[in-house]
């Protein structure tokens, strides 16, 4: 889809409240997590998706409730774009009552409805192929969507899965959030060749999206998603993003210049500048909403795991 | 009927009975029908539910887990059990964990079949018995084929657990006769009790020794028992569990309390063995009735050589078991 240039403000197309609101909801959720960590109120570790929130928001607008979503270690945005239940996710991360998996899985291991995340890189792709094969047989037109990063391409399971998906025509949408850095290692030091070349090697359609505009991303994704649904085949969507935050909590070793570049690639200040009134209104809404949710979850009792 | 044909029939029956059952594995479709012909005829009869896969053990176990997660039931054949190492992540970190790590029970009806063991001259990477490496994984159950247990009932039991299961199948056992109607041979009879086969000498003499062994050891254990009975007048009872882990010794505790000697035999290499786990369970229960510590028989702490004479030195033979009983 060609987005008409005249409609853009500072390079961005007008954004729906629902989309910008959800992007900001995820942003405030992630920031709240980092604050809770700083105050020593969160156990364990977490990986925030700061700077990447717009991707799952764009993707989720194209998904059907019967589609499966497979997420990874950096999955809060994937979950919140799919299920507007930040309280259940925060309770999960904090081990409080109302947790989506009773506090057992935590940040990286969430299974809710048809959303499933796992903590081992690339592990979910073969599983997604299996699920996609069942969907193809039982509910044609539905697909399995799997989010991975650029670092995930180091795992052999990715190649095994893509090979099988293409051989057996599994309706699989692979969304690559290419943030250019795998924990602390730049992509240039861990990935030879290209993701496009890899997809081509399997004969799998691939499209790279450079925009941070949620409408543009969705519009460019749409033909791929349609292909996966109507022709029952795997597709790879690679979306250039910038990880605006650390890998985990306080472990960012990037240079000041690299951090500036990452910040400049962040969608948030650009939307703030392009649509100041709408942004301010939604930002305040979400700040307040997440704040209330944090206050609520903090006073909940510990979650209970009924082992059986 | 041979064990291989019996297992093949069981797979046919499962596919016949349930359209959600899928079988995946390398080279399993006709006319090849699998490296050990266990899947012969399945693809001809059941078409797209029997899938020959790329050489991707980790990938195909993941696909099987995905099918199982979404509502199907999956059986994955690993051509040589040795290659299950390539699927360890999917078994350890996904399939088994998914049954509980999401805070509630998630059914994963997945069976991973592993042709196992040596005595066929296939060498170090195609002859191993890897059972011990899968012991103690929460949510992962280990079973082993025997000539006594009905394969269809066994597979049905595994699916009913709703938990991923690894089924070890001794490659030489494939070529052996199945035992039915309580008959083993001219000397021995068997009965099934609570998932265990109890194999005993026909007669009134109570056994002085119990040999506990997975199904793959059956031929060597019986040969040892025969010699011990005829040459040494020692009566042994052989106890073969269908499920190796978690092991439930309760159904055979009465038998074990009646013997002074217990030998646990297995085909895996020495060190960190299944037998060590079995004796850990049994020692506290049998402390008063045993005449000495439980004796462990396993392959040597060694890789498995290819040449037949060298392989024999490393692997458990009937004589290894016989000597353990006499020790």
CSV table of N, CA, C and O in Angstrom, one decimal, chain B residues 153-209:
chain,number,residue,atom,x,y,z
B,153,UNK,N,-1.3,-51.0,24.2
B,153,UNK,CA,-1.6,-50.5,25.5
B,153,UNK,C,-0.6,-49.5,26.0
B,153,UNK,O,-1.0,-48.5,26.7
B,154,UNK,N,0.6,-49.8,25.7
B,154,UNK,CA,1.7,-49.0,26.2
B,154,UNK,C,1.6,-47.6,25.6
B,154,UNK,O,1.7,-46.5,26.3
B,155,UNK,N,1.4,-47.5,24.3
B,155,UNK,CA,1.3,-46.2,23.6
B,155,UNK,C,0.1,-45.4,24.1
B,155,UNK,O,0.1,-44.2,24.3
B,156,UNK,N,-1.0,-46.2,24.3
B,156,UNK,CA,-2.2,-45.6,24.9
B,156,UNK,C,-2.0,-45.0,26.2
B,156,UNK,O,-2.5,-43.9,26.6
B,157,UNK,N,-1.3,-45.8,27.1
B,157,UNK,CA,-1.0,-45.3,28.4
B,157,UNK,C,-0.2,-44.0,28.4
B,157,UNK,O,-0.4,-43.0,29.1
B,158,UNK,N,0.8,-43.9,27.5
B,158,UNK,CA,1.6,-42.8,27.3
B,158,UNK,C,0.8,-41.5,26.9
B,158,UNK,O,1.0,-40.4,27.5
B,159,UNK,N,0.0,-41.7,25.9
B,159,UNK,CA,-0.9,-40.6,25.5
B,159,UNK,C,-1.8,-40.1,26.6
B,159,UNK,O,-2.0,-38.9,26.8
B,160,UNK,N,-2.3,-41.1,27.4
B,160,UNK,CA,-3.2,-40.7,28.4
B,160,UNK,C,-2.6,-39.9,29.5
B,160,UNK,O,-3.2,-39.2,30.2
B,161,UNK,N,-1.2,-40.0,29.6
B,161,UNK,CA,-0.5,-39.2,30.6
B,161,UNK,C,-0.6,-37.7,30.3
B,161,UNK,O,-0.4,-36.9,31.2
B,162,UNK,N,-0.8,-37.4,29.0
B,162,UNK,CA,-0.9,-36.0,28.6
B,162,UNK,C,0.4,-35.2,28.8
B,162,UNK,O,0.4,-34.0,29.0
B,163,UNK,N,1.4,-36.0,28.9
B,163,UNK,CA,2.8,-35.5,29.2
B,163,UNK,C,3.7,-36.0,28.2
B,163,UNK,O,3.5,-37.2,27.8
B,164,UNK,N,4.7,-35.3,27.8
B,164,UNK,CA,5.7,-35.9,26.8
B,164,UNK,C,6.4,-37.1,27.4
B,164,UNK,O,6.7,-37.2,28.5
B,165,UNK,N,6.5,-38.2,26.5
B,165,UNK,CA,7.1,-39.4,26.9
B,165,UNK,C,8.1,-39.8,25.9
B,165,UNK,O,8.0,-39.6,24.7
B,166,UNK,N,9.2,-40.3,26.4
B,166,UNK,CA,10.2,-40.9,25.5
B,166,UNK,C,10.1,-42.4,25.6
B,166,UNK,O,10.1,-43.0,26.7
B,167,UNK,N,10.0,-43.1,24.5
B,167,UNK,CA,9.9,-44.6,24.5
B,167,UNK,C,11.2,-45.1,23.9
B,167,UNK,O,11.5,-44.9,22.8
B,168,UNK,N,11.9,-45.9,24.7
B,168,UNK,CA,13.2,-46.5,24.3
B,168,UNK,C,12.8,-47.9,23.8
B,168,UNK,O,12.1,-48.7,24.4
B,169,UNK,N,13.4,-48.2,22.6
B,169,UNK,CA,13.1,-49.5,21.9
B,169,UNK,C,14.4,-50.1,21.5
B,169,UNK,O,15.1,-49.6,20.6
B,170,UNK,N,14.7,-51.2,22.2
B,170,UNK,CA,16.0,-51.9,21.9
B,170,UNK,C,16.0,-52.5,20.5
B,170,UNK,O,15.0,-53.1,20.1
B,171,UNK,N,17.0,-52.2,19.7
B,171,UNK,CA,17.0,-52.5,18.3
B,171,UNK,C,17.1,-54.0,18.1
B,171,UNK,O,16.6,-54.5,17.1
B,172,UNK,N,17.7,-54.8,19.0
B,172,UNK,CA,17.8,-56.2,18.8
B,172,UNK,C,16.4,-56.8,19.3
B,172,UNK,O,16.0,-57.8,18.7
B,173,UNK,N,15.8,-56.2,20.3
B,173,UNK,CA,14.5,-56.6,20.7
B,173,UNK,C,13.5,-56.6,19.5
B,173,UNK,O,12.6,-57.5,19.5
B,174,UNK,N,13.6,-55.7,18.6
B,174,UNK,CA,12.7,-55.7,17.5
B,174,UNK,C,12.6,-57.0,16.8
B,174,UNK,O,11.6,-57.4,16.2
B,175,UNK,N,13.8,-57.7,16.8
B,175,UNK,CA,13.8,-59.0,16.0
B,175,UNK,C,13.4,-60.2,16.9
B,175,UNK,O,13.3,-61.3,16.3
B,176,UNK,N,13.1,-60.0,18.1
B,176,UNK,CA,12.7,-61.1,19.0
B,176,UNK,C,11.2,-61.3,19.0
B,176,UNK,O,10.4,-60.4,18.7
B,177,UNK,N,10.8,-62.5,19.4
B,177,UNK,CA,9.4,-62.8,19.5
B,177,UNK,C,8.7,-62.1,20.6
B,177,UNK,O,9.4,-61.8,21.7
B,178,UNK,N,7.5,-61.7,20.5
B,178,UNK,CA,6.7,-61.2,21.6
B,178,UNK,C,6.3,-62.4,22.5
B,178,UNK,O,6.1,-63.5,22.0
B,179,UNK,N,6.1,-62.2,23.8
B,179,UNK,CA,5.7,-63.2,24.7
B,179,UNK,C,4.2,-62.9,25.0
B,179,UNK,O,3.8,-61.8,25.4
B,180,UNK,N,3.4,-63.9,24.9
B,180,UNK,CA,2.0,-63.8,25.2
B,180,UNK,C,1.4,-64.9,26.1
B,180,UNK,O,2.1,-66.0,26.2
B,181,UNK,N,0.3,-64.7,26.6
B,181,UNK,CA,-0.4,-65.8,27.4
B,181,UNK,C,0.5,-66.3,28.6
B,181,UNK,O,0.4,-67.5,29.0
B,182,UNK,N,1.3,-65.4,29.1
B,182,UNK,CA,2.1,-65.9,30.3
B,182,UNK,C,3.2,-66.8,29.9
B,182,UNK,O,3.9,-67.2,30.9
B,183,UNK,N,3.4,-67.1,28.7
B,183,UNK,CA,4.5,-68.0,28.3
B,183,UNK,C,5.7,-67.3,27.8
B,183,UNK,O,5.6,-66.4,26.9
B,184,UNK,N,6.9,-67.7,28.3
B,184,UNK,CA,8.2,-67.2,27.7
B,184,UNK,C,8.9,-68.3,27.0
B,184,UNK,O,9.1,-68.1,25.8
B,185,UNK,N,9.2,-69.4,27.6
B,185,UNK,CA,9.9,-70.5,26.9
B,185,UNK,C,9.6,-71.8,27.8
B,185,UNK,O,8.7,-71.8,28.6
B,186,UNK,N,10.5,-72.8,27.6
B,186,UNK,CA,10.2,-74.0,28.3
B,186,UNK,C,10.4,-73.9,29.8
B,186,UNK,O,9.9,-74.6,30.6
B,187,UNK,N,11.2,-72.9,30.2
B,187,UNK,CA,11.5,-72.7,31.6
B,187,UNK,C,10.7,-71.6,32.3
B,187,UNK,O,10.4,-71.7,33.5
B,188,UNK,N,10.4,-70.6,31.6
B,188,UNK,CA,9.9,-69.4,32.3
B,188,UNK,C,8.5,-69.0,31.8
B,188,UNK,O,8.1,-69.2,30.7
B,189,UNK,N,7.8,-68.4,32.8
B,189,UNK,CA,6.5,-67.8,32.5
B,189,UNK,C,6.5,-66.4,33.0
B,189,UNK,O,7.5,-65.9,33.7
B,190,UNK,N,5.5,-65.6,32.6
B,190,UNK,CA,5.4,-64.3,33.1
B,190,UNK,C,4.0,-63.9,33.4
B,190,UNK,O,3.1,-64.5,33.0
B,191,UNK,N,3.9,-62.8,34.2
B,191,UNK,CA,2.6,-62.2,34.5
B,191,UNK,C,2.8,-60.7,34.6
B,191,UNK,O,3.9,-60.2,34.9
B,192,UNK,N,1.8,-60.0,34.2
B,192,UNK,CA,1.9,-58.5,34.2
B,192,UNK,C,1.2,-58.0,35.5
B,192,UNK,O,0.1,-58.5,35.8
B,193,UNK,N,1.8,-57.1,36.2
B,193,UNK,CA,1.2,-56.5,37.4
B,193,UNK,C,1.6,-55.1,37.6
B,193,UNK,O,2.8,-54.7,37.7
B,194,UNK,N,0.6,-54.2,37.5
B,194,UNK,CA,0.8,-52.8,37.7
B,194,UNK,C,1.9,-52.2,36.9
B,194,UNK,O,2.7,-51.4,37.3
B,195,UNK,N,2.0,-52.5,35.6
B,195,UNK,CA,3.0,-51.9,34.7
B,195,UNK,C,4.3,-52.7,34.7
B,195,UNK,O,5.2,-52.3,34.0
B,196,UNK,N,4.4,-53.7,35.5
B,196,UNK,CA,5.6,-54.5,35.6
B,196,UNK,C,5.4,-55.9,35.0
B,196,UNK,O,4.3,-56.4,35.2
B,197,UNK,N,6.4,-56.5,34.3
B,197,UNK,CA,6.3,-57.9,34.0
B,197,UNK,C,7.1,-58.6,35.0
B,197,UNK,O,8.3,-58.2,35.3
B,198,UNK,N,6.5,-59.7,35.6
B,198,UNK,CA,7.3,-60.5,36.5
B,198,UNK,C,7.5,-61.8,35.8
B,198,UNK,O,6.6,-62.5,35.4
B,199,UNK,N,8.8,-62.2,35.5
B,199,UNK,CA,9.2,-63.3,34.8
B,199,UNK,C,9.8,-64.3,35.8
B,199,UNK,O,10.8,-64.0,36.4
B,200,UNK,N,9.3,-65.5,35.8
B,200,UNK,CA,9.7,-66.5,36.9
B,200,UNK,C,9.8,-67.9,36.3
B,200,UNK,O,9.2,-68.2,35.3
B,201,UNK,N,10.6,-68.7,37.0
B,201,UNK,CA,10.7,-70.1,36.6
B,201,UNK,C,9.5,-70.8,37.1
B,201,UNK,O,9.0,-70.6,38.2
B,202,UNK,N,9.0,-71.7,36.2
B,202,UNK,CA,7.8,-72.4,36.5
B,202,UNK,C,8.2,-73.5,37.6
B,202,UNK,O,9.0,-74.3,37.4
B,203,UNK,N,7.6,-73.4,38.7
B,203,UNK,CA,7.9,-74.3,39.8
B,203,UNK,C,7.6,-73.7,41.2
B,203,UNK,O,7.1,-72.6,41.2
B,204,UNK,N,7.9,-74.4,42.2
B,204,UNK,CA,7.6,-74.0,43.5
B,204,UNK,C,8.7,-73.3,44.3
B,204,UNK,O,8.5,-72.9,45.4
B,205,UNK,N,9.9,-73.3,43.7
B,205,UNK,CA,11.0,-72.7,44.4
B,205,UNK,C,10.9,-71.2,44.4
B,205,UNK,O,10.9,-70.6,43.4
B,206,UNK,N,10.9,-70.6,45.6
B,206,UNK,CA,10.9,-69.1,45.7
B,206,UNK,C,12.2,-68.6,45.2
B,206,UNK,O,13.3,-69.1,45.5
B,207,UNK,N,12.2,-67.5,44.5
B,207,UNK,CA,13.5,-66.9,44.0
B,207,UNK,C,14.3,-66.4,45.1
B,207,UNK,O,13.8,-65.8,46.1
B,208,UNK,N,15.6,-66.5,44.9
B,208,UNK,CA,16.6,-65.9,45.9
B,208,UNK,C,17.1,-64.6,45.4
B,208,UNK,O,17.7,-63.9,46.2
B,209,UNK,N,16.8,-64.3,44.1
B,209,UNK,CA,17.4,-63.1,43.6
B,209,UNK,C,16.4,-62.5,42.6
B,209,UNK,O,15.7,-63.2,41.9
